[in-house]
Amino acid sequence: MRPPSYKAVVDEYATAIRSGALPAGTRLPTHRALARDRGLALATATRVYAELGAAGLVVGEQGRGTFVRVRSGYDGLEPSRVLPVPRTADLSFNQPLAPDQGDQLRRALRTLASSGDTEALLRQHPPGGHRHDRATVARYLLDRGVDTAPDNVLLTSGAQQALDCVLRTLTRPGDVLAVDALSYPGVKLLAAAHGLDLAPVPVTPTGPDLDALDRLCRNRPVRAVYTVPTVHNPLGWVLDHGQRQRLTALAAAHDCTLIEDGTYAFLEASPPPPLHALAPDRTCYVAGLSKNVAPGLRFGFAVLPDRHLRAATTQLRAAAWGAPGLITALATGWLADGTVTRLEARRRADAAERQRLARTALAGLAVTAHPASYIQWLTLEPHQRPDRVAALLAAEGILVSTADAFATGPHHPNAIRLALANPPLPELPAVLGRLRATIESIAP
């Protein structure tokens, strides 16, 4: 009897995992056991698990084996949002909204409807936006310490498109992109899409290991460094002035470009100067209004040095042209009238209160967080595997993200990330209490 093709074995496992016949956290046979049981060569068995891993269905842990991966939380791609019970709390995404923002939108739309030239909202804007809209963003960025001319601002459909545009401009397939060993999952997706070689930089409690980054740049041709210096996702750090100076000095010494992600920077009330202020000719700054205003607004921006503007505009034109006129009008209107600034102040106060409640509910656990952010990084005990924890929480109606979504290298910490923005504030302590009880119920 001929052994099954490796594709047939892959399909069999994939079907069992997707149907729930093999639930999340299930330990699969070793590579040798799979090869023996299915009559495969060892290399073929390894290929089976490699394909399942590439599909996001299993995860291998060095020295521990291969496990069915939890797919109820954010796994770096589009997650499965179907839970075995009604969802009670989504701690996998931050989608903050203030209670009155629906009314705020109605007022803004009425204002736009009564403006002089409503047809202008339906016309095609130039790639990167009209200069007067870019000027509005440039004025707003002054309060963040980013001093730039309007011509250096490109408007995009969200910060992710801004990051995509910058990476398309700076890199080519095969280029090396340095990135924190734990970082925003969206950069992993873009690196894979553009064929970039992600080079993880070890992290410390206060920021990236800059000595390790220096060694990396000495040994490999690093094209760019993606960094989140202010309210890091997922670790919450804020680099001090000395760290920022050294980071910009390293970029200059090794002739690479810094990509500064300022998405969560508004949550730090008094941050040090951004990297862009220290090295404007070597820094591309990206951010948007999804976290400080509304996740569905999809309005972002990139600030680029003069030498990259033409190429970036071409890349933006090729990809999606930029932000739509109606969205741009809403966003720049709220930037100009102070709505964004007021919302940011409310977000900071709300995030600080949520962190206070979370510190109380999770006291004694290994939590890392910025004191006024919507993110907590929870390191688990060795016997509490992240995928198993996430699966048990999903059975309770609670979604979380596991560490592998944020890991840019082969090492995946034994941790989960909690996004605190979504549950109603009065419900958050009870949700976190249930989360704690579930985690602590896992016996060694």
Coordinates of C-alpha atoms in Angstrom, one line a residue:
M1 CA 0.0 0.0 0.0
R2 CA 1.4 3.3 -1.0
P3 CA 1.9 5.9 1.7
P4 CA -0.4 9.0 1.4
S5 CA 1.1 12.1 -0.3
Y6 CA 2.2 14.8 2.1
K7 CA -0.5 17.0 0.7
A8 CA -3.2 14.5 1.7
V9 CA -1.8 14.5 5.2
V10 CA -1.7 18.3 5.3
D11 CA -5.4 18.4 4.1
E12 CA -6.4 15.8 6.7
Y13 CA -4.9 17.7 9.6
A14 CA -6.2 21.1 8.3
T15 CA -9.7 19.7 8.1
A16 CA -9.6 18.3 11.6
I17 CA -8.2 21.5 13.1
R18 CA -10.7 23.8 11.3
S19 CA -13.6 21.5 12.2
G20 CA -12.6 21.5 15.9
A21 CA -11.9 17.7 15.9
L22 CA -8.4 18.7 16.9
P23 CA -9.0 21.5 19.4
A24 CA -6.6 24.3 20.1
G25 CA -3.7 23.3 22.3
T26 CA -3.6 19.7 21.2
R27 CA -0.1 18.3 21.1
L28 CA 0.6 16.6 17.7
P29 CA 2.8 13.6 17.1
T30 CA 6.5 14.3 16.9
H31 CA 8.0 14.6 13.4
R32 CA 9.5 11.0 13.8
A33 CA 6.2 9.6 15.1
L34 CA 4.3 11.2 12.2
A35 CA 6.7 9.8 9.7
R36 CA 6.5 6.3 11.2
D37 CA 2.7 6.2 11.6
R38 CA 2.1 7.5 8.0
G39 CA 4.9 5.8 6.2
L40 CA 6.5 9.1 5.3
A41 CA 10.1 10.2 5.1
L42 CA 11.2 12.3 8.0
A43 CA 11.8 15.3 5.7
T44 CA 8.3 14.8 4.3
A45 CA 6.8 14.8 7.8
T46 CA 8.7 18.0 8.6
R47 CA 7.2 19.5 5.4
V48 CA 3.7 18.6 6.6
Y49 CA 4.1 20.6 9.8
A50 CA 5.8 23.4 7.9
E51 CA 2.8 23.8 5.6
L52 CA 0.4 23.7 8.6
G53 CA 2.4 26.3 10.3
A54 CA 2.5 28.6 7.3
A55 CA -1.3 28.3 7.2
G56 CA -1.5 29.5 10.8
L57 CA -2.9 26.2 12.1
V58 CA -0.1 24.9 14.2
V59 CA 2.8 26.3 16.1
G60 CA 6.1 24.6 17.0
E61 CA 7.8 25.2 20.3
Q62 CA 11.4 24.3 20.6
G63 CA 11.9 21.4 22.9
R64 CA 8.2 21.0 23.5
G65 CA 6.6 19.9 20.3
T66 CA 4.0 21.0 17.8
F67 CA 0.6 22.2 19.0
V68 CA -2.7 23.1 17.3
R69 CA -2.8 26.9 17.4
V70 CA -5.6 29.0 18.9
R71 CA -7.3 30.9 16.2
S72 CA -9.9 32.8 18.2
G73 CA -7.7 35.9 18.8
Y74 CA -5.5 38.0 16.5
D75 CA -3.0 35.7 14.8
G76 CA -1.4 38.2 12.4
L77 CA -4.0 37.6 9.7
E78 CA -7.7 37.9 9.6
P79 CA -8.7 36.0 12.8
S80 CA -11.6 33.7 13.3
R81 CA -14.1 35.6 15.5
V82 CA -16.4 32.6 16.1
L83 CA -16.4 31.5 19.7
P84 CA -17.9 28.4 21.2
V85 CA -20.0 30.6 23.5
P86 CA -21.4 34.2 23.2
R87 CA -18.6 36.7 23.3
T88 CA -18.4 38.7 26.5
A89 CA -15.2 40.6 26.0
D90 CA -12.8 41.2 23.1
L91 CA -9.3 41.8 24.5
S92 CA -7.6 41.1 21.2
F93 CA -8.1 44.4 19.5
N94 CA -8.2 48.0 20.6
Q95 CA -11.1 49.8 19.0
P96 CA -11.8 52.7 21.4
L97 CA -14.9 54.8 20.9
A98 CA -16.4 57.5 23.2
P99 CA -20.1 57.2 24.0
D100 CA -21.0 60.4 22.1
Q101 CA -19.0 59.9 19.0
G102 CA -22.0 58.8 16.9
D103 CA -23.6 62.2 17.6
Q104 CA -20.3 63.8 16.9
L105 CA -20.2 62.2 13.5
R106 CA -23.8 63.3 12.7
R107 CA -22.9 66.9 13.5
A108 CA -19.8 66.8 11.4
L109 CA -21.7 65.3 8.4
R110 CA -24.4 68.0 8.7
T111 CA -21.6 70.6 8.7
L112 CA -20.1 69.1 5.6
A113 CA -23.5 68.9 3.9
S114 CA -24.1 72.6 4.4
S115 CA -20.6 73.6 3.3
G116 CA -20.2 75.6 0.1
D117 CA -18.8 73.0 -2.3
T118 CA -20.0 69.6 -1.4
E119 CA -19.3 68.3 -4.9
A120 CA -15.6 68.8 -4.2
L121 CA -15.8 65.9 -1.7
L122 CA -16.7 63.6 -4.6
R123 CA -13.8 64.6 -6.9
Q124 CA -10.5 62.8 -7.0
H125 CA -7.9 64.3 -4.7
P126 CA -4.2 64.3 -5.8
P127 CA -2.1 61.4 -4.6
G128 CA -1.2 62.3 -1.0
G129 CA -3.9 64.9 -0.6
H130 CA -4.5 68.6 -1.3
R131 CA -1.8 70.9 0.1
H132 CA -4.3 72.7 2.5
D133 CA -5.3 69.3 4.0
R134 CA -1.6 68.3 4.3
A135 CA -1.0 71.7 6.0
T136 CA -3.7 70.9 8.6
V137 CA -2.0 67.6 9.5
A138 CA 1.4 69.4 9.6
R139 CA 0.0 71.9 12.1
Y140 CA -1.4 69.1 14.3
L141 CA 2.0 67.3 14.2
L142 CA 3.7 70.3 15.6
D143 CA 2.2 69.4 19.0
R144 CA 3.8 66.0 18.7
G145 CA 7.2 67.5 18.1
V146 CA 7.2 66.7 14.4
D147 CA 8.1 70.0 12.6
T148 CA 7.5 69.4 8.9
A149 CA 6.5 71.3 5.8
P150 CA 3.1 70.4 4.3
D151 CA 4.7 69.2 1.1
N152 CA 6.5 66.4 3.2
V153 CA 3.1 65.0 4.4
L154 CA 1.3 62.4 2.4
L155 CA -2.3 61.5 3.4
T156 CA -3.3 57.8 3.4
S157 CA -6.1 55.5 4.2
G158 CA -4.9 54.7 7.7
A159 CA -1.5 54.3 9.3
Q160 CA -1.1 50.8 7.8
Q161 CA -1.2 52.2 4.3
A162 CA 1.2 54.9 5.4
L163 CA 3.6 52.2 6.6
D164 CA 3.1 50.2 3.4
C165 CA 3.9 53.3 1.3
V166 CA 7.1 53.9 3.2
L167 CA 8.3 50.3 3.0
R168 CA 7.5 50.2 -0.7
T169 CA 9.5 53.4 -1.1
L170 CA 12.6 52.5 1.0
T171 CA 13.0 48.8 0.3
R172 CA 13.1 46.1 -2.4
P173 CA 12.6 42.3 -2.1
G174 CA 15.4 40.7 -0.1
D175 CA 16.3 43.9 1.8
V176 CA 16.9 43.6 5.6
L177 CA 14.4 45.4 7.9
A178 CA 15.4 45.6 11.5
V179 CA 12.5 45.4 13.9
D180 CA 12.0 44.7 17.6
A181 CA 11.8 41.0 18.5
L182 CA 8.3 41.8 19.8
S183 CA 6.5 44.3 17.6
Y184 CA 3.3 45.4 15.8
P185 CA 2.0 42.5 13.8
G186 CA 1.1 44.6 10.8
V187 CA 4.8 45.1 10.0
K188 CA 5.2 41.4 9.8
L189 CA 2.4 41.2 7.2
L190 CA 4.0 43.9 5.1
A191 CA 7.4 42.4 5.3
A192 CA 6.1 39.1 4.1
A193 CA 4.1 40.8 1.3
H194 CA 7.2 42.7 0.1
G195 CA 9.7 39.9 0.4
L196 CA 11.7 41.6 3.1
D197 CA 14.1 39.8 5.5
L198 CA 13.0 40.7 9.0
A199 CA 15.9 40.9 11.4
P200 CA 14.7 40.8 15.1
V201 CA 16.4 43.0 17.6
P202 CA 16.4 41.7 21.2
V203 CA 14.3 43.7 23.6
T204 CA 15.0 44.9 27.2
P205 CA 12.5 46.2 29.8
T206 CA 13.2 49.7 28.6
G207 CA 13.5 49.4 24.9
P208 CA 15.4 47.6 22.1
D209 CA 18.9 46.4 22.8
L210 CA 20.8 49.0 20.9
D211 CA 24.1 47.2 21.3
A212 CA 22.5 44.3 19.5
L213 CA 21.2 46.6 16.8
D214 CA 24.7 48.0 16.3
R215 CA 26.1 44.5 15.9
L216 CA 23.3 43.6 13.5
C217 CA 24.0 46.6 11.3
R218 CA 27.8 45.8 11.3
N219 CA 27.1 42.3 10.2
R220 CA 24.2 42.7 7.8
P221 CA 23.2 45.4 5.2
V222 CA 20.2 46.8 7.2
R223 CA 18.1 49.0 4.9
A224 CA 15.7 50.4 7.5
V225 CA 14.8 50.1 11.1
Y226 CA 11.1 50.0 12.1
T227 CA 10.7 51.3 15.6
V228 CA 7.9 52.4 18.1
P229 CA 9.7 54.7 20.5
T230 CA 6.7 56.2 22.3
V231 CA 4.2 53.8 23.9
H232 CA 5.4 50.6 22.3
N233 CA 3.0 48.0 21.0
P234 CA 3.0 45.5 22.8
L235 CA 5.5 46.3 25.6
G236 CA 4.5 49.9 26.4
W237 CA 7.9 51.5 26.7
V238 CA 8.9 55.1 26.0
L239 CA 12.5 55.5 25.0
D240 CA 14.3 58.2 26.9
H241 CA 16.2 61.0 25.2
G242 CA 19.5 59.2 25.4
Q243 CA 18.2 56.1 23.8
R244 CA 16.7 58.2 21.0
Q245 CA 19.9 60.0 20.4
R246 CA 21.8 56.8 20.2
L247 CA 19.3 55.2 17.9
T248 CA 19.5 58.1 15.4
A249 CA 23.3 58.0 15.7
L250 CA 23.3 54.3 14.8
A251 CA 21.1 55.0 11.8
A252 CA 23.5 57.7 10.6
A253 CA 26.6 55.5 11.3
H254 CA 25.2 52.6 9.3
D255 CA 23.4 54.7 6.7
C256 CA 19.9 53.2 7.2
T257 CA 16.5 54.9 7.5
L258 CA 14.4 55.0 10.6
I259 CA 10.6 54.3 10.3
E260 CA 9.0 55.8 13.4
D261 CA 5.5 54.6 14.2
G262 CA 3.7 57.2 16.3
T263 CA 0.3 55.4 16.4
Y264 CA 0.0 55.3 20.2
A265 CA 2.3 58.3 20.9
F266 CA -0.7 60.5 21.9
L267 CA -1.1 58.4 25.0
E268 CA 2.1 59.8 26.5
A269 CA 1.3 63.2 27.9
S270 CA 4.9 64.5 28.0
P271 CA 7.1 62.4 25.6
P272 CA 10.7 63.1 24.7
P273 CA 11.2 64.6 21.2
P274 CA 10.3 62.1 18.4
L275 CA 13.1 60.6 16.4
H276 CA 11.9 62.8 13.5
A277 CA 12.9 65.9 15.5
L278 CA 16.4 64.5 16.1
A279 CA 17.0 63.2 12.5
P280 CA 14.4 64.6 10.1
D281 CA 16.5 63.7 7.0
R282 CA 16.8 60.1 8.1
T283 CA 13.3 59.4 9.6
C284 CA 10.0 58.6 8.1
Y285 CA 7.2 59.2 10.5
V286 CA 3.8 57.3 10.3
A287 CA 0.6 57.5 12.3
G288 CA -3.1 57.9 12.0
L289 CA -6.4 58.6 13.7
S290 CA -7.6 55.0 14.3
K291 CA -6.6 54.8 18.0
N292 CA -7.2 58.4 19.0
V293 CA -10.4 59.1 17.1
A294 CA -12.1 56.1 15.6
P295 CA -10.9 52.8 14.1
G296 CA -13.2 53.0 11.2
L297 CA -12.1 56.5 10.1
R298 CA -9.1 55.0 8.2
F299 CA -7.1 58.3 8.0
G300 CA -3.4 58.2 8.3
F301 CA -0.3 60.1 7.2
A302 CA 3.4 59.6 6.4
V303 CA 6.1 62.3 6.8
L304 CA 9.0 61.7 4.5
P305 CA 12.4 63.5 3.8
D306 CA 12.5 65.4 0.5
R307 CA 14.6 62.7 -1.3
H308 CA 11.9 60.1 -0.9
L309 CA 8.8 62.2 -1.7
R310 CA 8.6 61.6 -5.4
A311 CA 9.0 57.9 -5.1
A312 CA 6.6 57.7 -2.2
T313 CA 3.9 59.6 -4.1
T314 CA 4.3 57.2 -7.0
Q315 CA 4.0 54.3 -4.7
L316 CA 0.9 55.8 -3.2
R317 CA -0.6 56.5 -6.6
A318 CA 0.0 52.9 -7.6
A319 CA -1.4 51.3 -4.5
A320 CA -4.6 53.3 -3.7
W321 CA -4.0 57.0 -4.4
G322 CA -4.5 58.1 -0.8
A323 CA -7.3 59.0 1.6
P324 CA -10.8 59.5 0.1
G325 CA -12.1 63.1 -0.1
L326 CA -15.0 62.6 2.4
I327 CA -12.8 61.0 5.0
T328 CA -10.2 63.7 4.5
A329 CA -12.8 66.4 5.1
L330 CA -14.0 64.8 8.3
A331 CA -10.5 64.1 9.6
T332 CA -9.0 67.5 8.8
G333 CA -12.2 69.2 10.1
W334 CA -11.8 67.5 13.5
L335 CA -8.0 68.3 13.5
A336 CA -8.6 71.9 12.8
D337 CA -11.4 72.5 15.3
G338 CA -9.7 70.8 18.2
T339 CA -11.9 67.7 18.3
V340 CA -8.9 65.4 17.9
T341 CA -7.0 67.1 20.7
R342 CA -10.0 66.8 23.1
L343 CA -10.5 63.2 22.2
E344 CA -6.8 62.4 22.8
A345 CA -7.1 63.9 26.3
R346 CA -10.2 61.8 27.0
R347 CA -8.4 58.7 25.7
R348 CA -5.4 59.3 28.0
A349 CA -7.7 59.6 31.0
D350 CA -9.7 56.6 30.0
A351 CA -6.6 54.4 29.4
A352 CA -5.1 55.5 32.7
E353 CA -8.2 54.4 34.6
R354 CA -8.3 51.1 32.7
Q355 CA -4.7 50.4 33.6
R356 CA -5.5 51.2 37.2
L357 CA -8.3 48.7 37.3
A358 CA -6.2 46.1 35.5
R359 CA -3.3 46.5 37.9
T360 CA -5.7 45.8 40.8
A361 CA -7.5 42.9 39.1
L362 CA -4.2 41.3 38.0
A363 CA -2.0 42.2 41.0
G364 CA 0.8 39.7 41.5
L365 CA 0.9 38.5 37.9
A366 CA 3.8 39.4 35.6
V367 CA 2.3 42.3 33.7
T368 CA 4.2 44.9 31.7
A369 CA 2.4 48.1 30.6
H370 CA 2.6 51.8 30.1
P371 CA 0.6 53.5 32.8
A372 CA -1.8 55.3 30.4
S373 CA -2.1 52.9 27.5
Y374 CA -4.7 50.3 26.4
I375 CA -2.2 47.4 26.2
Q376 CA -0.9 44.9 28.8
W377 CA 1.6 42.2 28.2
L378 CA 1.1 39.3 30.5
T379 CA 3.9 36.8 30.9
L380 CA 2.6 33.3 31.9
E381 CA 4.0 30.6 34.0
P382 CA 6.0 27.9 32.1
H383 CA 3.1 25.4 32.3
Q384 CA 0.5 27.9 31.0
R385 CA 1.0 27.7 27.2
P386 CA -0.4 30.8 25.5
D387 CA -2.4 28.9 22.9
R388 CA -4.0 26.7 25.7
V389 CA -4.7 29.8 27.8
A390 CA -6.3 31.6 24.8
A391 CA -8.4 28.5 24.0
L392 CA -9.7 28.3 27.6
L393 CA -10.5 32.0 27.6
A394 CA -12.3 31.7 24.2
A395 CA -14.5 29.0 25.8
E396 CA -15.4 31.7 28.4
G397 CA -16.2 34.2 25.7
I398 CA -13.0 36.2 26.1
L399 CA -10.7 36.9 23.2
V400 CA -7.0 37.6 23.7
S401 CA -3.9 37.7 21.5
T402 CA -1.0 35.3 21.9
A403 CA 2.7 36.2 21.8
D404 CA 3.4 34.6 18.5
A405 CA 1.4 37.4 16.7
F406 CA 4.0 39.9 17.9
A407 CA 7.2 37.8 17.7
T408 CA 9.3 38.7 14.7
G409 CA 11.9 36.0 15.2
P410 CA 11.9 32.3 16.1
H411 CA 11.5 32.8 19.8
H412 CA 7.9 33.1 21.0
P413 CA 7.6 34.2 24.6
N414 CA 5.2 32.5 26.9
A415 CA 2.8 35.5 27.1
I416 CA -0.5 37.0 25.9
R417 CA -1.4 40.5 25.1
L418 CA -4.5 42.2 26.5
A419 CA -6.2 45.0 24.7
L420 CA -8.2 46.9 27.3
A421 CA -10.1 49.5 25.3
N422 CA -13.2 47.6 24.3
P423 CA -15.1 46.3 27.3
P424 CA -17.3 49.0 29.0
L425 CA -15.4 50.4 31.8
P426 CA -17.7 49.2 34.6
E427 CA -17.4 45.6 33.2
L428 CA -13.6 45.5 32.9
P429 CA -12.8 44.4 36.5
A430 CA -15.2 41.4 36.2
V431 CA -13.8 40.4 32.8
L432 CA -10.2 40.6 34.1
G433 CA -11.2 38.7 37.2
R434 CA -12.6 35.8 35.1
L435 CA -9.5 36.0 32.9
R436 CA -7.3 35.6 36.0
A437 CA -9.3 32.8 37.4
T438 CA -9.1 30.9 34.1
I439 CA -5.4 31.3 33.9
E440 CA -4.8 30.3 37.5
S441 CA -7.0 27.2 37.1
I442 CA -4.3 25.7 34.8
A443 CA -2.4 23.2 37.0
P444 CA 1.3 22.7 36.6

